[in-house]
Amino acid sequence: MKFDTIIANGTVVHAEKTEKADVGIVGEKIAAVGKGLAKKAGGGGNGGNGNANGARIIDAKGCYVIPGGIDVHVHLALPFCGTVSSDDYNTGTRAAARGGVTTVIDFAIPYGEESLQQAVDNWMAKARGKACVDYTFHVAVTKWRRHRDEMAAIVKQGLPTFKQFMIYEKEGWQADDAAIFGALEKCRELDAMLLIHAESSRVLDELIERHHNEDEMKQYGAVLHGMTRPNFIEAEAIQRAVKWAEVTKGRLYIVHMSTADGADIIRDAHRRGMDNVFAETCAQYLVLDDSAFEGPDGHLFACCPQIKKKSDQKRLWKGIKSGDVCAISTDTCTFTREQKAMWQGDWTKIPMGMPGLETLLPIVYTHGVLKDRMSVSAFVDKCCTTPARIMGLGDRKGAIKKGYDADIAVIHPKKKIKVDHAQMETNADWSPYQGWNLAGFSRTTLSRGKVVVDDYKFCGTNGWGKFLKRETAGNI
Ligand code: URP
Ligand code: ZN
Ligand code: ZN
């Protein structure tokens, strides 16, 4: 067989096993995975990049060859908190590629009286001509009574995942229990899935109000962000959403779960046989804790829900191991120092969110695989294979298999790179991981057969990324 590209001599990582094999690519697809493809084509046997029978040989000797990461939770160019998140489809997807992530799922959110269709059109326009890797959207149902009858048409366009926020009343995004209950019923009817940002808004508002005064803001600064969001704020909300999923039988996916308490609730739901409930966590909740709010840059680390305690990290890693936590994403929502400075000492005014796409795989690889918390196959499972499958991309993305899109990252098992925002593709002028030494950066990234990162440097093109239609979600 004649290949366009062969990734030779590497260890191919699947969610279930690893194998020494070459990967042969024709056009945008993986055409073969097997031993000696490069040798048979007349090259690549001894290491070194080159050409064989017209095929470009990418030597992966000593490296892992993994499916491109699937970040199912990003916000690019999101109007939010009085500003717009500063990684757009240009810098955001460049950052993704450099981090070995080849698919991003953003959230199309209607503003004001906009319809779901307008939100989708707006997000399509943000991505068109800019995206360097493939993308699709979850669609936010912010006005239940207006949007419920639009959901079927959105599913028909290949967008079977919806999102509701239990907080963010001021943004006009908040969904009440009736909306969540109704949306879960609707998702069941449409073979779709509902993603929920689970935080208990009324008690949260009460706690914020109690501490929202000059004296405490002077005394505690950004630490108040953590003080006003104890774990029960997330736990109560997850518990309630799980109850609505239980009675409606709708598919529920808890986004950015940050607490040990949340992981316990999901575990209990699974033990009761609820296979319609899923939960992701994000890389930051696995490695950062709320002591970050204490420094002069503490406000930079504010996101919703906030980073929690070391004990929560530990429980989330355990949930990953048990399978109760099925995916690791980033909730990338980048704000620059200048944007974060809008807080002026009042934590309720901090633009909430952090950069993350470029460091997702390195963080999870370094703190998961290299710290013996997970195998390299489990790493691929949680960052690539399972997220793809749950989000309805499991027929083309998230695995190195014949017929799948040739979305691949080649990572060195040990080589560490010091994180420095100034050297990165993200538009952030800071990093939550500044100065950390991380392995797992992509040496070579391919997006549908095209090399978009070579020797750790981005070399892709704007507009290469394609919109991905999906048929269903959550039924794994
Ligand atoms: O702080 C965050 N997470 N910003 C993005 C919006 C959200 O809640 O996901
Ligand atoms: Zn959220
Ligand atoms: Zn988010």
CSV table of C-alpha atoms and ligand atoms in Angstrom, one decimal:
chain,number,residue,atom,x,y,z
A,1,MET,CA,0.0,0.0,0.0
A,2,LYS,CA,1.2,3.5,-0.8
A,3,PHE,CA,1.1,6.0,2.0
A,4,ASP,CA,1.4,9.8,2.0
A,5,THR,CA,2.9,9.8,5.5
A,6,ILE,CA,4.2,7.1,7.8
A,7,ILE,CA,4.8,7.7,11.5
A,8,ALA,CA,7.5,5.1,12.1
A,9,ASN,CA,9.2,3.3,15.0
A,10,GLY,CA,7.0,4.6,17.8
A,11,THR,CA,4.9,3.1,20.5
A,12,VAL,CA,1.3,3.5,19.5
A,13,VAL,CA,-1.0,4.1,22.5
A,14,HIS,CA,-4.6,2.9,22.5
A,15,ALA,CA,-7.0,3.3,25.4
A,16,GLU,CA,-6.6,-0.5,26.1
A,17,LYS,CA,-3.0,-1.3,25.3
A,18,THR,CA,0.2,0.0,23.7
A,19,GLU,CA,1.9,-1.6,20.7
A,20,LYS,CA,5.1,-1.0,18.8
A,21,ALA,CA,3.8,-0.1,15.3
A,22,ASP,CA,4.0,2.3,12.4
A,23,VAL,CA,1.0,4.4,11.4
A,24,GLY,CA,0.4,4.7,7.7
A,25,ILE,CA,-1.7,7.7,6.5
A,26,VAL,CA,-3.4,8.3,3.2
A,27,GLY,CA,-4.8,11.8,2.7
A,28,GLU,CA,-6.6,12.7,5.9
A,29,LYS,CA,-7.1,9.2,7.2
A,30,ILE,CA,-5.2,6.5,9.0
A,31,ALA,CA,-4.9,3.7,6.4
A,32,ALA,CA,-3.0,1.1,8.4
A,33,VAL,CA,-1.5,0.5,11.8
A,34,GLY,CA,1.1,-2.2,11.9
A,35,LYS,CA,4.7,-3.3,12.2
A,36,GLY,CA,7.2,-2.5,9.5
A,37,LEU,CA,5.1,-0.2,7.3
A,38,ALA,CA,8.0,2.1,6.8
A,39,LYS,CA,10.5,-0.7,6.1
A,40,LYS,CA,8.1,-2.2,3.6
A,41,ALA,CA,7.9,1.2,1.9
A,42,GLY,CA,11.7,1.3,1.8
A,43,GLY,CA,12.7,3.6,4.6
A,44,GLY,CA,12.4,4.6,8.2
A,45,GLY,CA,14.0,1.4,9.5
A,46,ASN,CA,16.9,3.0,11.3
A,47,GLY,CA,15.3,6.1,12.6
A,48,GLY,CA,15.4,9.5,11.1
A,49,ASN,CA,12.8,11.4,9.1
A,50,GLY,CA,12.8,11.0,5.4
A,51,ASN,CA,11.0,9.7,2.4
A,52,ALA,CA,10.1,6.2,1.3
A,53,ASN,CA,8.3,5.4,-1.9
A,54,GLY,CA,6.8,8.8,-1.9
A,55,ALA,CA,5.8,8.7,1.8
A,56,ARG,CA,7.0,11.2,4.2
A,57,ILE,CA,8.5,9.4,7.1
A,58,ILE,CA,8.1,10.9,10.6
A,59,ASP,CA,10.4,9.1,12.9
A,60,ALA,CA,8.8,8.5,16.3
A,61,LYS,CA,11.6,6.3,17.7
A,62,GLY,CA,11.5,6.4,21.5
A,63,CYS,CA,8.3,8.3,21.5
A,64,TYR,CA,4.6,7.7,22.2
A,65,VAL,CA,2.2,8.1,19.3
A,66,ILE,CA,-1.1,9.1,20.7
A,67,PRO,CA,-4.4,10.2,19.2
A,68,GLY,CA,-4.8,13.9,19.2
A,69,GLY,CA,-6.3,15.2,22.4
A,70,ILE,CA,-10.0,16.1,22.4
A,71,ASP,CA,-10.7,19.1,24.6
A,72,VAL,CA,-14.5,19.0,25.0
A,73,HIS,CA,-14.7,22.2,27.1
A,74,VAL,CA,-13.3,25.5,25.7
A,75,HIS,CA,-14.5,29.1,25.4
A,76,LEU,CA,-12.8,30.9,22.6
A,77,ALA,CA,-13.6,34.6,22.1
A,78,LEU,CA,-16.3,34.4,24.7
A,79,PRO,CA,-18.0,37.7,25.7
A,80,PHE,CA,-18.1,37.2,29.4
A,81,CYS,CA,-17.7,39.2,32.7
A,82,GLY,CA,-17.7,42.5,30.8
A,83,THR,CA,-14.9,41.6,28.4
A,84,VAL,CA,-14.1,38.9,25.7
A,85,SER,CA,-11.9,35.9,26.5
A,86,SER,CA,-8.6,36.6,24.7
A,87,ASP,CA,-7.8,33.4,23.0
A,88,ASP,CA,-9.9,33.3,19.8
A,89,TYR,CA,-10.0,30.7,17.1
A,90,ASN,CA,-6.6,31.8,15.9
A,91,THR,CA,-4.5,31.7,19.1
A,92,GLY,CA,-6.7,29.2,20.8
A,93,THR,CA,-6.5,26.5,18.2
A,94,ARG,CA,-2.7,27.2,17.6
A,95,ALA,CA,-2.3,26.6,21.3
A,96,ALA,CA,-4.4,23.5,21.0
A,97,ALA,CA,-2.2,22.1,18.2
A,98,ARG,CA,1.0,22.9,20.1
A,99,GLY,CA,-0.4,21.1,23.1
A,100,GLY,CA,-1.3,18.0,20.9
A,101,VAL,CA,-5.0,18.8,21.0
A,102,THR,CA,-6.6,18.3,17.6
A,103,THR,CA,-10.3,18.8,18.4
A,104,VAL,CA,-12.0,21.4,20.5
A,105,ILE,CA,-15.6,21.7,21.5
A,106,ASP,CA,-16.7,25.3,22.3
A,107,PHE,CA,-20.0,26.6,23.6
A,108,ALA,CA,-22.3,28.6,21.3
A,109,ILE,CA,-24.2,30.9,23.7
A,110,PRO,CA,-27.2,33.0,22.7
A,111,TYR,CA,-27.1,36.6,24.0
A,112,GLY,CA,-30.2,38.6,24.9
A,113,GLU,CA,-33.1,37.4,22.9
A,114,GLU,CA,-31.0,35.5,20.3
A,115,SER,CA,-32.2,32.1,19.1
A,116,LEU,CA,-30.1,28.9,19.3
A,117,GLN,CA,-29.6,29.2,15.6
A,118,GLN,CA,-28.2,32.7,15.9
A,119,ALA,CA,-25.8,31.5,18.6
A,120,VAL,CA,-24.6,28.7,16.3
A,121,ASP,CA,-24.2,31.1,13.4
A,122,ASN,CA,-22.3,33.5,15.6
A,123,TRP,CA,-19.9,30.8,16.7
A,124,MET,CA,-19.5,29.4,13.2
A,125,ALA,CA,-18.4,32.9,12.1
A,126,LYS,CA,-15.9,33.1,14.9
A,127,ALA,CA,-14.3,29.9,13.8
A,128,ARG,CA,-14.5,30.1,10.0
A,129,GLY,CA,-11.2,30.9,8.3
A,130,LYS,CA,-9.4,30.9,11.7
A,131,ALA,CA,-9.5,27.5,13.2
A,132,CYS,CA,-6.3,25.5,12.8
A,133,VAL,CA,-7.8,22.2,14.2
A,134,ASP,CA,-11.2,20.7,14.0
A,135,TYR,CA,-14.1,22.1,16.1
A,136,THR,CA,-17.7,21.8,17.1
A,137,PHE,CA,-20.0,23.3,19.6
A,138,HIS,CA,-22.3,22.6,22.5
A,139,VAL,CA,-25.3,24.9,22.3
A,140,ALA,CA,-26.4,26.8,25.5
A,141,VAL,CA,-30.1,26.8,26.3
A,142,THR,CA,-30.3,30.1,28.2
A,143,LYS,CA,-34.0,30.9,27.7
A,144,TRP,CA,-35.8,27.6,28.2
A,145,ARG,CA,-39.3,28.6,27.1
A,146,ARG,CA,-38.0,30.3,24.0
A,147,HIS,CA,-35.3,27.7,23.1
A,148,ARG,CA,-37.0,24.4,23.8
A,149,ASP,CA,-38.7,24.2,20.5
A,150,GLU,CA,-35.5,25.0,18.6
A,151,MET,CA,-33.5,22.1,20.0
A,152,ALA,CA,-34.6,19.5,17.5
A,153,ALA,CA,-33.4,21.7,14.6
A,154,ILE,CA,-30.1,22.1,16.3
A,155,VAL,CA,-29.7,18.3,16.7
A,156,LYS,CA,-30.5,17.9,13.0
A,157,GLN,CA,-27.5,20.1,12.2
A,158,GLY,CA,-25.1,17.8,13.9
A,159,LEU,CA,-25.1,19.4,17.3
A,160,PRO,CA,-26.5,16.9,19.9
A,161,THR,CA,-25.1,18.5,23.1
A,162,PHE,CA,-26.7,21.3,25.0
A,163,LYS,CA,-25.5,23.3,27.9
A,164,GLN,CA,-27.2,25.0,30.9
A,165,PHE,CA,-25.6,27.1,33.6
A,166,MET,CA,-27.0,27.0,37.1
A,167,ILE,CA,-25.3,30.3,37.8
A,168,TYR,CA,-24.4,33.5,35.8
A,169,GLU,CA,-27.8,35.3,36.3
A,170,LYS,CA,-26.2,38.6,35.4
A,171,GLU,CA,-25.0,37.2,32.1
A,172,GLY,CA,-28.5,36.2,31.3
A,173,TRP,CA,-27.5,32.5,31.2
A,174,GLN,CA,-28.9,31.0,34.3
A,175,ALA,CA,-31.3,28.0,34.1
A,176,ASP,CA,-33.7,27.2,36.9
A,177,ASP,CA,-34.8,23.7,37.9
A,178,ALA,CA,-37.8,23.7,35.6
A,179,ALA,CA,-35.5,24.5,32.7
A,180,ILE,CA,-33.0,21.8,33.6
A,181,PHE,CA,-35.8,19.2,34.1
A,182,GLY,CA,-37.4,20.1,30.8
A,183,ALA,CA,-34.0,20.1,28.9
A,184,LEU,CA,-33.2,16.7,30.2
A,185,GLU,CA,-36.6,15.4,29.1
A,186,LYS,CA,-36.0,17.0,25.7
A,187,CYS,CA,-32.5,15.5,25.4
A,188,ARG,CA,-34.0,12.1,26.1
A,189,GLU,CA,-36.5,12.6,23.3
A,190,LEU,CA,-33.8,13.9,20.9
A,191,ASP,CA,-31.1,11.3,21.7
A,192,ALA,CA,-29.0,14.3,22.9
A,193,MET,CA,-27.1,15.2,26.1
A,194,LEU,CA,-27.3,18.0,28.6
A,195,LEU,CA,-24.1,19.5,30.0
A,196,ILE,CA,-24.5,21.3,33.3
A,197,HIS,CA,-22.4,23.9,35.1
A,198,ALA,CA,-23.4,22.8,38.6
A,199,GLU,CA,-23.1,25.5,41.4
A,200,SER,CA,-25.9,26.3,43.7
A,201,SER,CA,-26.7,30.0,42.9
A,202,ARG,CA,-29.0,31.2,45.6
A,203,VAL,CA,-26.8,30.1,48.5
A,204,LEU,CA,-23.7,31.2,46.6
A,205,ASP,CA,-25.3,34.7,46.2
A,206,GLU,CA,-26.0,34.8,49.9
A,207,LEU,CA,-22.5,33.8,50.8
A,208,ILE,CA,-21.0,36.4,48.5
A,209,GLU,CA,-23.3,39.1,49.9
A,210,ARG,CA,-22.2,38.3,53.5
A,211,HIS,CA,-18.5,38.9,52.6
A,212,HIS,CA,-18.8,41.6,50.0
A,213,ASN,CA,-17.6,44.6,52.0
A,214,GLU,CA,-14.5,46.9,51.9
A,215,ASP,CA,-12.9,45.5,55.0
A,216,GLU,CA,-13.0,41.9,54.0
A,217,MET,CA,-11.9,42.6,50.5
A,218,LYS,CA,-8.9,44.5,51.8
A,219,GLN,CA,-8.1,41.8,54.2
A,220,TYR,CA,-8.6,38.7,52.0
A,221,GLY,CA,-8.5,39.9,48.4
A,222,ALA,CA,-8.9,37.0,45.9
A,223,VAL,CA,-9.0,34.5,48.8
A,224,LEU,CA,-12.7,35.5,49.1
A,225,HIS,CA,-13.4,33.7,45.9
A,226,GLY,CA,-12.6,30.4,47.6
A,227,MET,CA,-14.1,31.4,50.9
A,228,THR,CA,-17.5,32.1,49.4
A,229,ARG,CA,-17.7,28.8,47.4
A,230,PRO,CA,-17.4,25.9,49.9
A,231,ASN,CA,-17.7,22.5,48.4
A,232,PHE,CA,-21.4,22.1,49.2
A,233,ILE,CA,-22.1,24.8,46.6
A,234,GLU,CA,-21.0,22.4,43.9
A,235,ALA,CA,-22.2,19.3,45.7
A,236,GLU,CA,-25.8,20.4,46.2
A,237,ALA,CA,-26.1,21.4,42.6
A,238,ILE,CA,-24.7,18.2,41.2
A,239,GLN,CA,-27.0,16.2,43.6
A,240,ARG,CA,-30.0,18.1,42.2
A,241,ALA,CA,-29.0,17.7,38.6
A,242,VAL,CA,-28.4,14.0,39.1
A,243,LYS,CA,-31.9,13.7,40.6
A,244,TRP,CA,-33.5,15.3,37.6
A,245,ALA,CA,-31.5,13.0,35.4
A,246,GLU,CA,-32.7,10.0,37.4
A,247,VAL,CA,-36.4,10.9,37.0
A,248,THR,CA,-36.2,12.1,33.4
A,249,LYS,CA,-33.7,9.5,32.2
A,250,GLY,CA,-32.1,12.2,30.2
A,251,ARG,CA,-28.3,12.1,29.6
A,252,LEU,CA,-26.5,14.4,32.0
A,253,TYR,CA,-22.8,15.5,31.8
A,254,ILE,CA,-21.4,17.5,34.7
A,255,VAL,CA,-18.8,19.9,33.4
A,256,HIS,CA,-15.7,21.0,35.2
A,257,MET,CA,-16.3,19.0,38.4
A,258,SER,CA,-13.9,20.3,41.1
A,259,THR,CA,-14.8,18.7,44.4
A,260,ALA,CA,-14.4,15.4,46.2
A,261,ASP,CA,-18.1,15.7,47.2
A,262,GLY,CA,-19.1,15.8,43.5
A,263,ALA,CA,-17.0,12.8,42.7
A,264,ASP,CA,-18.8,10.9,45.6
A,265,ILE,CA,-22.2,11.8,44.2
A,266,ILE,CA,-21.3,10.7,40.7
A,267,ARG,CA,-19.9,7.4,42.1
A,268,ASP,CA,-23.1,6.8,44.0
A,269,ALA,CA,-25.2,7.5,41.0
A,270,HIS,CA,-23.2,5.0,39.0
A,271,ARG,CA,-23.5,2.5,41.8
A,272,ARG,CA,-27.3,2.9,41.6
A,273,GLY,CA,-27.0,1.9,37.9
A,274,MET,CA,-27.3,5.4,36.4
A,275,ASP,CA,-25.4,5.0,33.1
A,276,ASN,CA,-26.9,8.3,31.8
A,277,VAL,CA,-24.7,10.4,34.1
A,278,PHE,CA,-21.2,11.5,33.2
A,279,ALA,CA,-18.7,13.9,34.8
A,280,GLU,CA,-15.5,15.6,33.5
A,281,THR,CA,-12.9,17.3,35.6
A,282,CYS,CA,-10.3,19.8,34.3
A,283,ALA,CA,-6.5,19.7,34.5
A,284,GLN,CA,-6.4,22.7,36.9
A,285,TYR,CA,-8.5,20.9,39.5
A,286,LEU,CA,-6.0,18.0,39.5
A,287,VAL,CA,-2.9,20.0,40.1
A,288,LEU,CA,-3.7,23.5,41.5
A,289,ASP,CA,-5.2,24.3,44.9
A,290,ASP,CA,-6.7,27.4,46.5
A,291,SER,CA,-3.5,28.5,48.1
A,292,ALA,CA,-2.9,30.1,44.7
A,293,PHE,CA,-5.4,32.9,45.6
A,294,GLU,CA,-3.1,34.1,48.4
A,295,GLY,CA,-0.3,35.7,46.3
A,296,PRO,CA,-0.3,39.1,44.7
A,297,ASP,CA,-1.4,37.3,41.4
A,298,GLY,CA,-4.0,35.3,43.2
A,299,HIS,CA,-6.9,36.9,41.2
A,300,LEU,CA,-5.4,35.5,38.0
A,301,PHE,CA,-6.3,32.0,39.1
A,302,ALA,CA,-10.0,32.8,39.6
A,303,CYS,CA,-12.4,30.6,37.6
A,304,CYS,CA,-15.8,29.1,38.3
A,305,PRO,CA,-15.9,26.8,40.0
A,306,GLN,CA,-12.7,27.7,41.7
A,307,ILE,CA,-9.7,25.5,42.3
A,308,LYS,CA,-10.2,23.6,45.6
A,309,LYS,CA,-8.1,21.7,48.1
A,310,LYS,CA,-5.4,19.1,47.8
A,311,SER,CA,-7.9,16.6,49.2
A,312,ASP,CA,-10.2,17.3,46.3
A,313,GLN,CA,-7.4,16.8,43.8
A,314,LYS,CA,-6.7,13.4,45.4
A,315,ARG,CA,-10.4,12.4,45.2
A,316,LEU,CA,-10.6,13.5,41.6
A,317,TRP,CA,-7.6,11.4,40.6
A,318,LYS,CA,-9.3,8.5,42.3
A,319,GLY,CA,-12.5,9.2,40.3
A,320,ILE,CA,-10.4,9.1,37.1
A,321,LYS,CA,-9.0,5.8,38.1
A,322,SER,CA,-12.4,4.3,38.9
A,323,GLY,CA,-13.9,5.6,35.7
A,324,ASP,CA,-16.5,7.8,37.5
A,325,VAL,CA,-14.8,10.8,36.1
A,326,CYS,CA,-14.8,10.0,32.4
A,327,ALA,CA,-12.9,12.9,30.8
A,328,ILE,CA,-10.3,15.6,31.4
A,329,SER,CA,-10.8,18.9,29.7
A,330,THR,CA,-9.6,22.5,30.3
A,331,ASP,CA,-12.5,24.9,30.4
A,332,THR,CA,-10.1,27.2,28.6
A,333,CYS,CA,-11.3,30.8,29.0
A,334,THR,CA,-8.3,33.0,28.8
A,335,PHE,CA,-8.0,36.5,30.2
A,336,THR,CA,-4.9,38.6,30.1
A,337,ARG,CA,-3.4,40.4,33.1
A,338,GLU,CA,-5.0,43.6,31.8
A,339,GLN,CA,-8.4,42.0,31.7
A,340,LYS,CA,-8.0,40.3,35.1
A,341,ALA,CA,-7.0,43.8,36.5
A,342,MET,CA,-10.6,44.8,36.0
A,343,TRP,CA,-11.2,43.3,39.5
A,344,GLN,CA,-9.6,46.3,41.3
A,345,GLY,CA,-9.7,44.4,44.6
A,346,ASP,CA,-13.3,43.1,44.3
A,347,TRP,CA,-13.3,39.4,43.6
A,348,THR,CA,-16.8,39.4,42.2
A,349,LYS,CA,-15.5,41.5,39.2
A,350,ILE,CA,-12.7,39.2,38.2
A,351,PRO,CA,-13.1,37.9,34.6
A,352,MET,CA,-13.5,34.2,35.5
A,353,GLY,CA,-11.3,31.7,33.6
A,354,MET,CA,-7.8,30.5,32.8
A,355,PRO,CA,-5.8,29.4,29.8
A,356,GLY,CA,-5.3,25.7,29.5
A,357,LEU,CA,-5.4,24.2,26.0
A,358,GLU,CA,-1.7,24.2,25.4
A,359,THR,CA,-0.9,22.5,28.7
A,360,LEU,CA,-3.8,19.9,29.0
A,361,LEU,CA,-1.8,16.9,27.8
A,362,PRO,CA,1.5,17.9,29.4
A,363,ILE,CA,-0.2,18.5,32.8
A,364,VAL,CA,-2.1,15.2,32.7
A,365,TYR,CA,0.8,13.3,31.4
A,366,THR,CA,3.4,14.7,33.8
A,367,HIS,CA,1.2,14.6,36.9
A,368,GLY,CA,-0.8,11.5,35.9
A,369,VAL,CA,1.4,9.1,34.0
A,370,LEU,CA,4.8,10.2,35.4
A,371,LYS,CA,3.5,10.2,38.9
A,372,ASP,CA,2.1,6.7,38.5
A,373,ARG,CA,-1.5,7.9,39.0
A,374,MET,CA,-2.5,6.5,35.6
A,375,SER,CA,-1.1,4.4,32.8
A,376,VAL,CA,-0.3,5.9,29.5
A,377,SER,CA,-3.3,4.1,28.0
A,378,ALA,CA,-5.5,5.6,30.7
A,379,PHE,CA,-4.1,9.0,29.8
A,380,VAL,CA,-5.2,8.4,26.2
A,381,ASP,CA,-8.5,7.1,27.4
A,382,LYS,CA,-9.4,10.2,29.5
A,383,CYS,CA,-8.0,12.9,27.2
A,384,CYS,CA,-8.8,11.4,23.8
A,385,THR,CA,-10.8,8.2,23.4
A,386,THR,CA,-13.6,8.5,25.9
A,387,PRO,CA,-14.2,12.3,25.4
A,388,ALA,CA,-14.5,11.6,21.7
A,389,ARG,CA,-16.9,8.8,22.2
A,390,ILE,CA,-19.1,10.6,24.7
A,391,MET,CA,-19.4,13.6,22.5
A,392,GLY,CA,-20.4,11.6,19.4
A,393,LEU,CA,-17.0,11.7,17.7
A,394,GLY,CA,-16.1,8.1,18.5
A,395,ASP,CA,-16.4,7.0,14.9
A,396,ARG,CA,-13.6,9.3,13.7
A,397,LYS,CA,-11.6,10.8,16.5
A,398,GLY,CA,-9.8,9.9,19.7
A,399,ALA,CA,-8.2,6.6,18.6
A,400,ILE,CA,-5.4,5.4,16.3
A,401,LYS,CA,-7.3,3.0,14.1
A,402,LYS,CA,-7.7,2.3,10.4
A,403,GLY,CA,-10.3,4.6,8.9
A,404,TYR,CA,-10.1,7.2,11.6
A,405,ASP,CA,-9.0,10.8,11.1
A,406,ALA,CA,-5.2,11.1,11.1
A,407,ASP,CA,-5.2,13.3,14.2
A,408,ILE,CA,-2.0,12.3,16.0
A,409,ALA,CA,0.4,13.7,18.6
A,410,VAL,CA,4.0,12.4,19.0
A,411,ILE,CA,5.2,12.9,22.5
A,412,HIS,CA,8.5,12.1,24.2
A,413,PRO,CA,8.0,10.0,27.3
A,414,LYS,CA,10.5,12.0,29.4
A,415,LYS,CA,11.7,15.2,27.8
A,416,LYS,CA,10.5,18.2,29.9
A,417,ILE,CA,9.9,21.7,28.7
A,418,LYS,CA,9.7,24.6,31.1
A,419,VAL,CA,6.4,26.4,30.8
A,420,ASP,CA,6.8,30.0,29.8
A,421,HIS,CA,3.8,31.9,28.5
A,422,ALA,CA,6.1,34.1,26.4
A,423,GLN,CA,7.1,31.1,24.3
A,424,MET,CA,3.5,29.8,23.9
A,425,GLU,CA,0.9,30.2,21.3
A,426,THR,CA,-1.9,31.2,23.7
A,427,ASN,CA,-2.6,34.9,23.9
A,428,ALA,CA,-2.2,34.8,27.7
A,429,ASP,CA,0.5,36.9,29.1
A,430,TRP,CA,0.7,34.7,32.2
A,431,SER,CA,0.3,31.0,32.8
A,432,PRO,CA,-1.0,29.1,35.9
A,433,TYR,CA,1.9,26.8,35.3
A,434,GLN,CA,4.6,29.4,34.7
A,435,GLY,CA,8.0,27.8,35.4
A,436,TRP,CA,6.7,24.2,35.8
A,437,ASN,CA,8.7,21.5,34.0
A,438,LEU,CA,6.3,19.4,32.0
A,439,ALA,CA,6.7,16.4,29.7
A,440,GLY,CA,4.1,15.5,27.2
A,441,PHE,CA,4.2,18.5,24.9
A,442,SER,CA,3.6,17.4,21.4
A,443,ARG,CA,6.8,17.1,19.3
A,444,THR,CA,4.8,16.6,16.2
A,445,THR,CA,1.0,17.1,15.8
A,446,LEU,CA,-1.0,16.0,12.8
A,447,SER,CA,-4.5,17.2,12.1
A,448,ARG,CA,-6.2,15.1,9.5
A,449,GLY,CA,-2.9,14.1,8.1
A,450,LYS,CA,-1.4,17.6,7.9
A,451,VAL,CA,1.6,18.3,10.1
A,452,VAL,CA,0.6,21.3,12.2
A,453,VAL,CA,3.3,21.1,14.8
A,454,ASP,CA,6.9,20.2,13.9
A,455,ASP,CA,9.7,20.0,16.5
A,456,TYR,CA,7.4,21.6,19.1
A,457,LYS,CA,6.7,24.5,16.9
A,458,PHE,CA,3.3,25.4,15.4
A,459,CYS,CA,3.3,25.2,11.5
A,460,GLY,CA,-0.4,24.8,10.7
A,461,THR,CA,-2.7,27.2,8.9
A,462,ASN,CA,-5.8,29.2,9.8
A,463,GLY,CA,-8.9,27.8,8.2
A,464,TRP,CA,-7.6,24.2,8.1
A,465,GLY,CA,-9.8,23.2,11.0
A,466,LYS,CA,-13.2,21.8,10.0
A,467,PHE,CA,-16.6,22.0,11.6
A,468,LEU,CA,-17.5,18.5,12.9
A,469,LYS,CA,-21.1,17.3,12.7
A,470,ARG,CA,-22.2,14.7,15.3
A,471,GLU,CA,-25.2,12.5,15.4
A,472,THR,CA,-25.6,11.6,19.0
A,473,ALA,CA,-23.9,12.0,22.3
A,474,GLY,CA,-23.5,10.2,25.6
A,475,ASN,CA,-24.4,6.7,24.5
A,476,ILE,CA,-21.2,4.8,25.0
B,1,URP,O1,-14.5,30.5,35.0
B,1,URP,C1,-14.9,29.9,34.0
B,1,URP,N1,-15.1,28.6,34.1
B,1,URP,N2,-15.2,30.6,32.9
B,1,URP,C2,-15.9,30.1,31.8
B,1,URP,C3,-17.3,29.9,32.0
B,1,URP,C4,-17.7,28.6,32.6
B,1,URP,O2,-18.3,28.6,33.6
B,1,URP,O3,-17.3,27.6,32.1
B,2,ZN,ZN,-19.0,26.6,33.7
B,3,ZN,ZN,-16.7,26.5,30.8
